mmCIF file of C-alpha atoms in Angstrom:
data_model
loop_
_atom_site.group_PDB
_atom_site.id
_atom_site.type_symbol
_atom_site.label_atom_id
_atom_site.label_comp_id
_atom_site.label_asym_id
_atom_site.label_seq_id
_atom_site.Cartn_x
_atom_site.Cartn_y
_atom_site.Cartn_z
ATOM 1 C CA UNK A 773 69.189 192.021 118.564
ATOM 2 C CA UNK A 774 66.112 189.830 118.349
ATOM 3 C CA UNK A 775 63.951 192.753 117.188
ATOM 4 C CA UNK A 776 66.503 193.779 114.575
ATOM 5 C CA UNK A 777 66.749 190.225 113.244
ATOM 6 C CA UNK A 778 62.954 190.057 113.015
ATOM 7 C CA UNK A 779 62.760 193.284 111.034
ATOM 8 C CA UNK A 780 65.533 191.991 108.753
ATOM 9 C CA UNK A 781 63.629 188.789 107.997
ATOM 10 C CA UNK A 782 60.489 190.768 107.252
ATOM 11 C CA UNK A 783 62.435 192.987 104.856
ATOM 12 C CA UNK A 784 63.909 189.980 103.024
ATOM 13 C CA UNK A 785 60.451 188.404 102.777
ATOM 14 C CA UNK A 786 58.949 191.561 101.300
ATOM 15 C CA UNK A 787 61.742 191.845 98.729
ATOM 16 C CA UNK A 788 61.237 188.214 97.744
ATOM 17 C CA UNK A 789 57.491 188.666 97.310
ATOM 18 C CA UNK A 790 58.062 191.785 95.216
ATOM 19 C CA UNK A 791 60.514 189.901 92.936
ATOM 20 C CA UNK A 792 58.030 187.039 92.480
ATOM 21 C CA UNK A 793 55.199 189.430 91.590
ATOM 22 C CA UNK A 794 57.412 191.349 89.166
ATOM 23 C CA UNK A 795 58.647 188.117 87.540
ATOM 24 C CA UNK A 796 55.088 186.834 87.169
ATOM 25 C CA UNK A 797 53.995 190.078 85.526
ATOM 26 C CA UNK A 798 56.960 189.915 83.183
ATOM 27 C CA UNK A 799 56.180 186.301 82.238
ATOM 28 C CA UNK A 800 52.535 187.149 81.528
ATOM 29 C CA UNK A 801 53.554 190.076 79.343
ATOM 30 C CA UNK A 802 56.006 187.870 77.386
ATOM 31 C CA UNK A 803 53.318 185.265 76.730
ATOM 32 C CA UNK A 804 51.039 187.915 75.317
ATOM 33 C CA UNK A 805 53.735 189.442 73.162
ATOM 34 C CA UNK A 806 53.286 187.234 70.019
ATOM 35 C CA UNK A 807 49.716 188.403 69.587
ATOM 36 C CA UNK A 808 50.865 191.987 69.418
ATOM 37 C CA UNK A 809 54.398 191.775 68.005
ATOM 38 C CA UNK A 810 54.187 188.531 65.949
ATOM 39 C CA UNK A 811 54.706 188.321 62.195
ATOM 40 C CA UNK A 812 51.878 188.928 59.778
ATOM 41 C CA UNK A 813 51.843 185.266 58.755
ATOM 42 C CA UNK A 814 51.492 184.170 62.384
ATOM 43 C CA UNK A 815 48.539 186.521 63.002
ATOM 44 C CA UNK A 816 46.952 185.443 59.711
ATOM 45 C CA UNK A 817 47.148 181.765 60.657
ATOM 46 C CA UNK A 818 45.650 182.479 64.057
ATOM 47 C CA UNK A 819 42.806 184.362 62.384
ATOM 48 C CA UNK A 820 42.112 181.664 59.772
ATOM 49 C CA UNK A 821 42.255 178.665 62.093
ATOM 50 C CA UNK A 822 40.047 180.195 64.794
ATOM 51 C CA UNK A 823 36.932 178.005 64.897
ATOM 52 C CA UNK A 824 37.991 175.914 61.888
ATOM 53 C CA UNK A 825 36.446 172.400 61.695
ATOM 54 C CA UNK A 826 38.508 169.790 59.848
ATOM 55 C CA UNK A 827 35.581 167.323 59.722
ATOM 56 C CA UNK A 828 33.293 169.556 57.606
ATOM 57 C CA UNK A 829 33.564 170.044 53.869
ATOM 58 C CA UNK A 830 34.970 173.536 53.218
ATOM 59 C CA UNK A 831 32.017 174.862 51.189
ATOM 60 C CA UNK A 832 29.464 177.574 51.918
ATOM 61 C CA UNK A 833 26.568 175.643 50.341
ATOM 62 C CA UNK A 834 25.896 172.006 51.065
ATOM 63 C CA UNK A 835 24.952 171.329 47.440
ATOM 64 C CA UNK A 836 28.362 172.483 46.149
ATOM 65 C CA UNK A 837 30.760 169.738 45.060
ATOM 66 C CA UNK A 838 34.445 170.184 45.799
ATOM 67 C CA UNK A 839 36.573 169.997 42.652
ATOM 68 C CA UNK A 840 39.581 167.884 43.642
ATOM 69 C CA UNK A 841 42.423 167.286 41.186
ATOM 70 C CA UNK A 842 45.112 164.641 41.622
ATOM 71 C CA UNK A 843 48.519 164.414 39.958
ATOM 72 C CA UNK A 844 51.314 161.874 40.308
ATOM 73 C CA UNK A 845 55.096 161.822 39.880
ATOM 74 C CA UNK A 846 57.061 158.577 39.795
ATOM 75 C CA UNK A 847 60.602 158.342 41.184
ATOM 76 C CA UNK A 848 61.542 154.658 41.493
ATOM 77 C CA UNK A 849 60.244 151.148 40.879
ATOM 78 C CA UNK A 850 61.454 149.580 44.109
ATOM 79 C CA UNK A 851 60.442 145.960 43.581
ATOM 80 C CA UNK A 852 58.380 143.699 41.338
ATOM 81 C CA UNK A 853 57.140 140.255 42.283
ATOM 82 C CA UNK A 854 55.946 138.202 39.333
ATOM 83 C CA UNK A 855 54.925 135.373 41.631
ATOM 84 C CA UNK A 856 52.761 137.555 43.913
ATOM 85 C CA UNK A 857 51.716 139.942 41.120
ATOM 86 C CA UNK A 858 52.744 143.085 43.028
ATOM 87 C CA UNK A 859 54.770 146.206 42.227
ATOM 88 C CA UNK A 860 56.325 148.585 44.781
ATOM 89 C CA UNK A 861 57.043 152.168 43.745
ATOM 90 C CA UNK A 862 58.157 155.449 45.284
ATOM 91 C CA UNK A 863 56.012 158.301 44.040
ATOM 92 C CA UNK A 864 54.782 161.771 44.906
ATOM 93 C CA UNK A 865 51.121 162.826 44.878
ATOM 94 C CA UNK A 866 49.777 166.323 44.302
ATOM 95 C CA UNK A 867 46.237 167.093 45.477
ATOM 96 C CA UNK A 868 44.489 170.380 44.616
ATOM 97 C CA UNK A 869 41.165 171.695 45.917
ATOM 98 C CA UNK A 870 39.575 174.954 47.071
ATOM 99 C CA UNK A 871 38.830 175.690 50.724
ATOM 100 C CA UNK A 872 36.236 178.454 51.061
ATOM 101 C CA UNK A 873 36.969 178.956 54.771
ATOM 102 C CA UNK A 874 40.684 179.698 54.346
ATOM 103 C CA UNK A 875 40.716 182.918 52.344
ATOM 104 C CA UNK A 876 41.973 186.413 53.100
ATOM 105 C CA UNK A 877 42.420 189.870 51.643
ATOM 106 C CA UNK A 878 45.788 189.936 49.941
ATOM 107 C CA UNK A 879 45.996 193.735 49.948
ATOM 108 C CA UNK A 880 45.495 193.810 53.721
ATOM 109 C CA UNK A 881 48.015 191.135 54.751
ATOM 110 C CA UNK A 882 50.466 191.467 51.827
ATOM 111 C CA UNK A 883 50.781 187.652 51.731
ATOM 112 C CA UNK A 884 49.972 185.475 48.716
ATOM 113 C CA UNK A 885 50.260 182.029 50.328
ATOM 114 C CA UNK A 886 50.950 180.339 53.621
ATOM 115 C CA UNK A 887 52.064 176.887 54.745
ATOM 116 C CA UNK A 888 49.769 174.950 57.095
ATOM 117 C CA UNK A 889 50.153 171.359 58.352
ATOM 118 C CA UNK A 890 47.866 169.164 56.288
ATOM 119 C CA UNK A 891 46.363 167.517 59.368
ATOM 120 C CA UNK A 892 45.137 170.911 60.565
ATOM 121 C CA UNK A 893 42.765 171.412 57.636
ATOM 122 C CA UNK A 894 40.132 169.379 55.796
ATOM 123 C CA UNK A 895 41.558 166.796 53.367
ATOM 124 C CA UNK A 896 39.834 164.502 50.850
ATOM 125 C CA UNK A 897 39.750 160.906 52.101
ATOM 126 C CA UNK A 898 41.551 159.383 49.126
ATOM 127 C CA UNK A 899 42.483 155.713 49.162
ATOM 128 C CA UNK A 900 44.349 153.387 46.796
ATOM 129 C CA UNK A 901 41.955 150.568 45.961
ATOM 130 C CA UNK A 902 44.621 148.111 44.723
ATOM 131 C CA UNK A 903 46.826 148.596 47.786
ATOM 132 C CA UNK A 904 48.759 145.384 48.518
ATOM 133 C CA UNK A 905 50.233 146.020 51.986
ATOM 134 C CA UNK A 906 48.970 144.071 54.970
ATOM 135 C CA UNK A 907 48.100 147.291 56.817
ATOM 136 C CA UNK A 908 46.853 150.532 55.297
ATOM 137 C CA UNK A 909 49.203 153.332 56.330
ATOM 138 C CA UNK A 910 48.234 157.005 56.470
ATOM 139 C CA UNK A 911 49.847 159.624 54.299
ATOM 140 C CA UNK A 912 52.881 161.543 55.528
ATOM 141 C CA UNK A 913 51.972 164.709 57.454
ATOM 142 C CA UNK A 914 53.502 167.335 55.199
ATOM 143 C CA UNK A 915 52.575 171.001 54.889
ATOM 144 C CA UNK A 916 49.827 172.151 52.555
ATOM 145 C CA UNK A 917 50.305 175.350 50.561
ATOM 146 C CA UNK A 918 47.243 177.618 50.817
ATOM 147 C CA UNK A 919 46.847 180.591 48.489
ATOM 148 C CA UNK A 920 44.904 183.743 49.331
ATOM 149 C CA UNK A 921 42.069 182.624 47.024
ATOM 150 C CA UNK A 922 41.545 179.466 49.109
ATOM 151 C CA UNK A 923 43.230 177.135 46.649
ATOM 152 C CA UNK A 924 45.065 174.346 48.505
ATOM 153 C CA UNK A 925 47.935 172.269 47.127
ATOM 154 C CA UNK A 926 49.004 169.250 49.174
ATOM 155 C CA UNK A 927 52.119 167.390 48.000
ATOM 156 C CA UNK A 928 53.542 164.362 49.773
ATOM 157 C CA UNK A 929 55.726 161.308 48.984
ATOM 158 C CA UNK A 930 54.422 157.780 49.394
ATOM 159 C CA UNK A 931 55.680 154.215 48.911
ATOM 160 C CA UNK A 932 52.941 152.202 47.225
ATOM 161 C CA UNK A 933 52.815 148.424 47.007
ATOM 162 C CA UNK A 934 50.035 147.662 44.553
ATOM 163 C CA UNK A 935 48.542 144.671 42.838
ATOM 164 C CA UNK A 936 49.377 144.498 39.149
ATOM 165 C CA UNK A 937 48.599 141.759 36.627
ATOM 166 C CA UNK A 938 52.020 140.952 35.161
ATOM 167 C CA UNK A 939 51.976 139.122 31.844
ATOM 168 C CA UNK A 940 55.230 137.113 31.770
ATOM 169 C CA UNK A 941 54.565 135.280 28.525
ATOM 170 C CA UNK A 942 57.489 137.007 26.767
ATOM 171 C CA UNK A 943 59.786 137.223 29.801
ATOM 172 C CA UNK A 944 62.396 138.778 29.832
ATOM 173 C CA UNK A 945 61.376 140.798 26.738
ATOM 174 C CA UNK A 946 58.048 141.832 28.262
ATOM 175 C CA UNK A 947 56.261 145.149 28.687
ATOM 176 C CA UNK A 948 53.828 145.782 31.537
ATOM 177 C CA UNK A 949 50.955 148.195 32.244
ATOM 178 C CA UNK A 950 50.235 148.726 35.943
ATOM 179 C CA UNK A 951 47.339 150.783 37.312
ATOM 180 C CA UNK A 952 47.330 152.865 40.488
ATOM 181 C CA UNK A 953 43.663 153.429 41.343
ATOM 182 C CA UNK A 954 42.422 156.259 43.605
ATOM 183 C CA UNK A 955 38.938 157.053 44.881
ATOM 184 C CA UNK A 956 37.214 158.707 47.817
ATOM 185 C CA UNK A 957 36.181 156.278 50.538
ATOM 186 C CA UNK A 958 33.019 158.121 51.651
ATOM 187 C CA UNK A 959 32.305 161.074 49.327
ATOM 188 C CA UNK A 960 30.364 160.463 46.128
ATOM 189 C CA UNK A 961 30.674 162.471 42.939
ATOM 190 C CA UNK A 962 28.041 164.995 44.036
ATOM 191 C CA UNK A 963 30.158 165.996 47.044
ATOM 192 C CA UNK A 964 33.708 165.418 45.782
ATOM 193 C CA UNK A 965 34.362 165.718 42.060
ATOM 194 C CA UNK A 966 37.626 163.824 41.687
ATOM 195 C CA UNK A 967 39.653 164.322 38.517
ATOM 196 C CA UNK A 968 43.264 164.245 37.319
ATOM 197 C CA UNK A 969 45.433 167.265 36.563
ATOM 198 C CA UNK A 970 46.045 166.258 32.928
ATOM 199 C CA UNK A 971 48.234 163.850 31.004
ATOM 200 C CA UNK A 972 51.118 166.338 30.648
ATOM 201 C CA UNK A 973 51.232 166.951 34.393
ATOM 202 C CA UNK A 974 52.115 163.331 35.246
ATOM 203 C CA UNK A 975 55.882 163.387 35.662
ATOM 204 C CA UNK A 976 58.425 160.579 35.520
ATOM 205 C CA UNK A 977 61.501 161.548 37.550
ATOM 206 C CA UNK A 978 62.997 158.134 37.007
ATOM 207 C CA UNK A 979 66.655 157.138 37.151
ATOM 208 C CA UNK A 980 67.089 153.890 35.182
ATOM 209 C CA UNK A 981 70.597 153.313 36.473
ATOM 210 C CA UNK A 982 70.853 149.888 38.148
ATOM 211 C CA UNK A 983 67.128 149.401 37.719
ATOM 212 C CA UNK A 984 65.363 146.457 36.118
ATOM 213 C CA UNK A 985 62.480 148.468 34.669
ATOM 214 C CA UNK A 986 62.278 151.483 32.396
ATOM 215 C CA UNK A 987 59.147 153.643 32.742
ATOM 216 C CA UNK A 988 58.072 155.359 29.535
ATOM 217 C CA UNK A 989 54.880 157.265 30.342
ATOM 218 C CA UNK A 990 52.043 157.618 32.876
ATOM 219 C CA UNK A 991 48.541 157.865 31.397
ATOM 220 C CA UNK A 992 45.678 159.084 33.681
ATOM 221 C CA UNK A 993 42.039 158.315 33.018
ATOM 222 C CA UNK A 994 38.784 158.661 34.943
ATOM 223 C CA UNK A 995 35.596 156.652 35.264
ATOM 224 C CA UNK A 996 32.417 156.776 37.337
ATOM 225 C CA UNK A 997 31.686 153.633 39.283
ATOM 226 C CA UNK A 998 28.273 152.608 40.574
ATOM 227 C CA UNK A 999 27.670 150.457 43.647
ATOM 228 C CA UNK A 1000 24.526 148.568 44.698
ATOM 229 C CA UNK A 1001 24.430 150.420 48.018
ATOM 230 C CA UNK A 1002 24.235 153.926 46.647
ATOM 231 C CA UNK A 1003 22.532 155.633 43.686
ATOM 232 C CA UNK A 1004 25.270 158.266 43.393
ATOM 233 C CA UNK A 1005 28.308 157.763 41.125
ATOM 234 C CA UNK A 1006 31.769 157.493 42.671
ATOM 235 C CA UNK A 1007 34.624 158.957 40.592
ATOM 236 C CA UNK A 1008 37.613 156.643 40.230
ATOM 237 C CA UNK A 1009 41.023 157.752 38.947
ATOM 238 C CA UNK A 1010 43.444 155.363 37.254
ATOM 239 C CA UNK A 1011 47.089 156.111 36.554
ATOM 240 C CA UNK A 1012 48.463 153.563 34.081
ATOM 241 C CA UNK A 1013 52.241 153.143 34.307
ATOM 242 C CA UNK A 1014 53.744 151.866 31.044
ATOM 243 C CA UNK A 1015 57.112 150.184 31.567
ATOM 244 C CA UNK A 1016 59.339 147.602 29.945
ATOM 245 C CA UNK A 1017 61.980 145.273 31.348
ATOM 246 C CA UNK A 1018 65.671 145.790 30.670
ATOM 247 C CA UNK A 1019 66.550 142.339 29.424
ATOM 248 C CA UNK A 1020 70.353 142.440 29.110
ATOM 249 C CA UNK A 1021 70.918 140.866 32.538
ATOM 250 C CA UNK A 1022 68.637 137.919 31.766
ATOM 251 C CA UNK A 1023 70.108 137.413 28.295
ATOM 252 C CA UNK A 1024 73.629 137.156 29.682
ATOM 253 C CA UNK A 1025 72.830 135.113 32.781
ATOM 254 C CA UNK A 1026 69.916 132.962 31.630
ATOM 255 C CA UNK A 1027 69.393 132.619 27.885
ATOM 256 C CA UNK A 1028 73.019 132.516 26.699
ATOM 257 C CA UNK A 1029 74.013 129.760 29.177
ATOM 258 C CA UNK A 1030 70.969 127.758 28.091
ATOM 259 C CA UNK A 1031 71.952 127.990 24.428
ATOM 260 C CA UNK A 1032 75.552 127.045 25.227
ATOM 261 C CA UNK A 1033 74.398 124.018 27.199
ATOM 262 C CA UNK A 1034 72.144 123.052 24.323
ATOM 263 C CA UNK A 1035 75.131 123.189 21.921
ATOM 264 C CA UNK A 1036 77.236 121.110 24.302
ATOM 265 C CA UNK A 1037 74.568 118.418 24.254
ATOM 266 C CA UNK A 1038 75.018 118.119 20.462
ATOM 267 C CA UNK A 1039 78.769 117.780 20.885
ATOM 268 C CA UNK A 1040 78.097 114.593 22.795
ATOM 269 C CA UNK A 1041 77.165 112.882 19.533
ATOM 270 C CA UNK A 1042 80.688 113.489 18.203
ATOM 271 C CA UNK A 1043 82.368 112.163 21.344
ATOM 272 C CA UNK A 1044 84.025 108.772 20.751
ATOM 273 C CA UNK A 1045 82.251 105.869 22.366
ATOM 274 C CA UNK A 1046 85.565 104.446 23.590
ATOM 275 C CA UNK A 1047 85.934 107.373 25.985
ATOM 276 C CA UNK A 1048 82.962 106.191 28.002
ATOM 277 C CA UNK A 1049 81.904 109.801 28.745
ATOM 278 C CA UNK A 1050 78.948 110.184 26.386
ATOM 279 C CA UNK A 1051 76.368 109.292 29.029
ATOM 280 C CA UNK A 1052 78.075 111.399 31.726
ATOM 281 C CA UNK A 1053 78.152 114.440 29.454
ATOM 282 C CA UNK A 1054 74.478 114.211 28.518
ATOM 283 C CA UNK A 1055 73.363 113.661 32.119
ATOM 284 C CA UNK A 1056 75.429 116.674 33.272
ATOM 285 C CA UNK A 1057 73.799 118.831 30.596
ATOM 286 C CA UNK A 1058 70.363 117.583 31.656
ATOM 287 C CA UNK A 1059 71.007 118.497 35.308
ATOM 288 C CA UNK A 1060 72.200 121.975 34.305
ATOM 289 C CA UNK A 1061 69.000 122.564 32.355
ATOM 290 C CA UNK A 1062 66.934 121.442 35.342
ATOM 291 C CA UNK A 1063 68.696 124.046 37.496
ATOM 292 C CA UNK A 1064 67.971 126.830 34.974
ATOM 293 C CA UNK A 1065 64.341 125.758 34.706
ATOM 294 C CA UNK A 1066 63.992 125.940 38.505
ATOM 295 C CA UNK A 1067 65.437 129.453 38.477
ATOM 296 C CA UNK A 1068 62.793 130.555 35.994
ATOM 297 C CA UNK A 1069 59.879 128.785 37.703
ATOM 298 C CA UNK A 1070 60.680 130.301 41.122
ATOM 299 C CA UNK A 1071 60.011 133.818 39.822
ATOM 300 C CA UNK A 1072 57.015 133.083 37.620
ATOM 301 C CA UNK A 1073 53.384 133.156 38.823
ATOM 302 C CA UNK A 1074 51.821 129.685 39.274
ATOM 303 C CA UNK A 1075 49.039 130.322 36.754
ATOM 304 C CA UNK A 1076 48.416 128.411 33.517
ATOM 305 C CA UNK A 1077 47.283 131.550 31.671
ATOM 306 C CA UNK A 1078 50.766 132.899 30.973
ATOM 307 C CA UNK A 1079 53.500 130.329 30.435
ATOM 308 C CA UNK A 1080 56.784 132.120 29.660
ATOM 309 C CA UNK A 1081 58.384 131.308 26.332
ATOM 310 C CA UNK A 1082 61.776 130.931 27.980
ATOM 311 C CA UNK A 1083 60.283 128.218 30.217
ATOM 312 C CA UNK A 1084 58.980 126.398 27.143
ATOM 313 C CA UNK A 1085 62.451 126.695 25.620
ATOM 314 C CA UNK A 1086 64.023 125.067 28.653
ATOM 315 C CA UNK A 1087 61.371 122.325 28.723
ATOM 316 C CA UNK A 1088 61.822 121.445 25.038
ATOM 317 C CA UNK A 1089 65.583 121.491 25.475
ATOM 318 C CA UNK A 1090 65.277 119.147 28.461
ATOM 319 C CA UNK A 1091 63.204 116.686 26.424
ATOM 320 C CA UNK A 1092 65.747 116.701 23.595
ATOM 321 C CA UNK A 1093 68.653 116.237 25.992
ATOM 322 C CA UNK A 1094 66.774 113.392 27.702
ATOM 323 C CA UNK A 1095 66.376 111.693 24.302
ATOM 324 C CA UNK A 1096 70.065 112.241 23.729
ATOM 325 C CA UNK A 1097 70.779 110.476 27.019
ATOM 326 C CA UNK A 1098 68.640 107.509 25.944
ATOM 327 C CA UNK A 1099 70.416 107.314 22.598
ATOM 328 C CA UNK A 1100 73.831 107.565 24.233
ATOM 329 C CA UNK A 1101 72.986 104.724 26.618
ATOM 330 C CA UNK A 1102 71.706 102.563 23.744
ATOM 331 C CA UNK A 1103 74.752 103.183 21.558
ATOM 332 C CA UNK A 1104 77.116 102.529 24.447
ATOM 333 C CA UNK A 1105 75.329 99.273 25.295
ATOM 334 C CA UNK A 1106 75.456 98.044 21.708
ATOM 335 C CA UNK A 1107 79.088 99.030 21.280
ATOM 336 C CA UNK A 1108 80.352 97.270 24.399
ATOM 337 C CA UNK A 1109 78.140 94.190 23.988
ATOM 338 C CA UNK A 1110 79.732 90.789 23.225
ATOM 339 C CA UNK A 1111 79.668 89.638 19.549
ATOM 340 C CA UNK A 1112 77.342 86.688 20.200
ATOM 341 C CA UNK A 1113 75.094 88.483 22.690
ATOM 342 C CA UNK A 1114 71.533 88.723 21.335
ATOM 343 C CA UNK A 1115 70.073 92.233 21.287
ATOM 344 C CA UNK A 1116 67.393 93.121 23.867
ATOM 345 C CA UNK A 1117 63.776 92.414 23.040
ATOM 346 C CA UNK A 1118 62.799 96.093 22.948
ATOM 347 C CA UNK A 1119 65.533 96.726 20.363
ATOM 348 C CA UNK A 1120 64.121 93.987 18.171
ATOM 349 C CA UNK A 1121 60.592 95.371 18.499
ATOM 350 C CA UNK A 1122 61.783 98.859 17.590
ATOM 351 C CA UNK A 1123 63.635 97.468 14.571
ATOM 352 C CA UNK A 1124 60.583 95.553 13.350
ATOM 353 C CA UNK A 1125 58.388 98.627 13.807
ATOM 354 C CA UNK A 1126 60.837 100.745 11.863
ATOM 355 C CA UNK A 1127 61.058 98.143 9.093
ATOM 356 C CA UNK A 1128 57.286 98.021 8.721
ATOM 357 C CA UNK A 1129 57.098 101.775 8.756
ATOM 358 C CA UNK A 1130 59.677 101.993 5.961
ATOM 359 C CA UNK A 1131 57.877 99.388 3.833
ATOM 360 C CA UNK A 1132 54.470 100.985 4.202
ATOM 361 C CA UNK A 1133 55.098 103.992 1.918
ATOM 362 C CA UNK A 1134 56.455 101.717 -0.859
ATOM 363 C CA UNK A 1135 53.478 99.323 -0.635
ATOM 364 C CA UNK A 1136 51.093 102.236 -0.572
ATOM 365 C CA UNK A 1137 52.706 103.758 -3.647
ATOM 366 C CA UNK A 1138 52.596 100.405 -5.531
ATOM 367 C CA UNK A 1139 48.920 99.909 -4.706
ATOM 368 C CA UNK A 1140 48.115 103.431 -5.847
ATOM 369 C CA UNK A 1141 49.965 102.858 -9.138
ATOM 370 C CA UNK A 1142 48.077 99.585 -9.714
ATOM 371 C CA UNK A 1143 44.722 101.255 -9.118
ATOM 372 C CA UNK A 1144 45.645 104.092 -11.448
ATOM 373 C CA UNK A 1145 46.733 101.641 -14.200
ATOM 374 C CA UNK A 1146 43.513 99.669 -13.841
ATOM 375 C CA UNK A 1147 41.424 102.834 -14.089
ATOM 376 C CA UNK A 1148 43.234 103.893 -17.271
ATOM 377 C CA UNK A 1149 42.774 100.405 -18.785
ATOM 378 C CA UNK A 1150 39.034 100.511 -18.073
ATOM 379 C CA UNK A 1151 38.676 103.903 -19.714
ATOM 380 C CA UNK A 1152 40.491 102.693 -22.845
ATOM 381 C CA UNK A 1153 38.283 99.593 -23.036
ATOM 382 C CA UNK A 1154 35.132 101.709 -22.854
ATOM 383 C CA UNK A 1155 36.366 104.029 -25.578
ATOM 384 C CA UNK A 1156 37.296 101.158 -27.900
ATOM 385 C CA UNK A 1157 33.966 99.382 -27.377
ATOM 386 C CA UNK A 1158 32.094 102.548 -28.202
#
């Protein structure tokens, strides 16, 4: 029995070793299968990316400049801050260039284009120079479309918070021009020739529903910038976003209430003095105008270069209402004063000043007439004597 059990254990051990060896051979054959039975696109990618260096410019000659074209599509204006002079927008960028190391024979592979992760190939180091975020975030890792000729198209969405000089002089009836500026951080114009894809290629996929701004057009333009450090020019691309504010909300909630309050302040002059509410009405109107002026000033930039006209309107209205308060207090004091109570000294001084001011034009006119009569009399005397 012991010998039989020993032979049985040996047999089980041999069967187990045979199963392990067979399983290992099967696993190795499965791992090698994609290289032999994979799709044409898979084998093409393996062939193209073998030995590819993403840190080297994809040109055969070092003196060749890469022609890089950039296009932009705008989707939404997310936020505008007049106080901080920033604009946030959701947009899509399209970058085109030619990679001389990713090309293949179309007749051999029967494939016109393939999709490769953008981080797996060389990309131009484009930055936004007027970026307003605290930290500079990298672009989203989307796929790049590579054609058989080596032409690469990389499209990706991005949320940009940029600095923009907002002129709020005619708020809320203002129009703004904001620039999004792109350039290469390290490559000069002799190594990376940066340009835009054309004015007609800049798209505005903009839904104005429930939005404060309406975008009309995006105008691209290019310039070469020189720096003291380097003799080479650096191409800089600007995309100017032309937009205007939809003012209906501000007219209904800001300007119309101001005009109504201004009319109410005039009604205070027709209020009977006996009611005793003239001063209360004018002070209430003055406080309401102060509240509206604070609402405007909280959103405006603290610069003296652009004072909004609506702020000037509120300020002038406040001054006029303040004068109305002074007049209402004076009239109320005079009306309720006792019959034998002498008027205040400042009232007497104002009355004397007004009296002198009224007499001055008459005295001036009389003196002018006397001088004119004397001049005419002298001329007649000279003529008669002659």
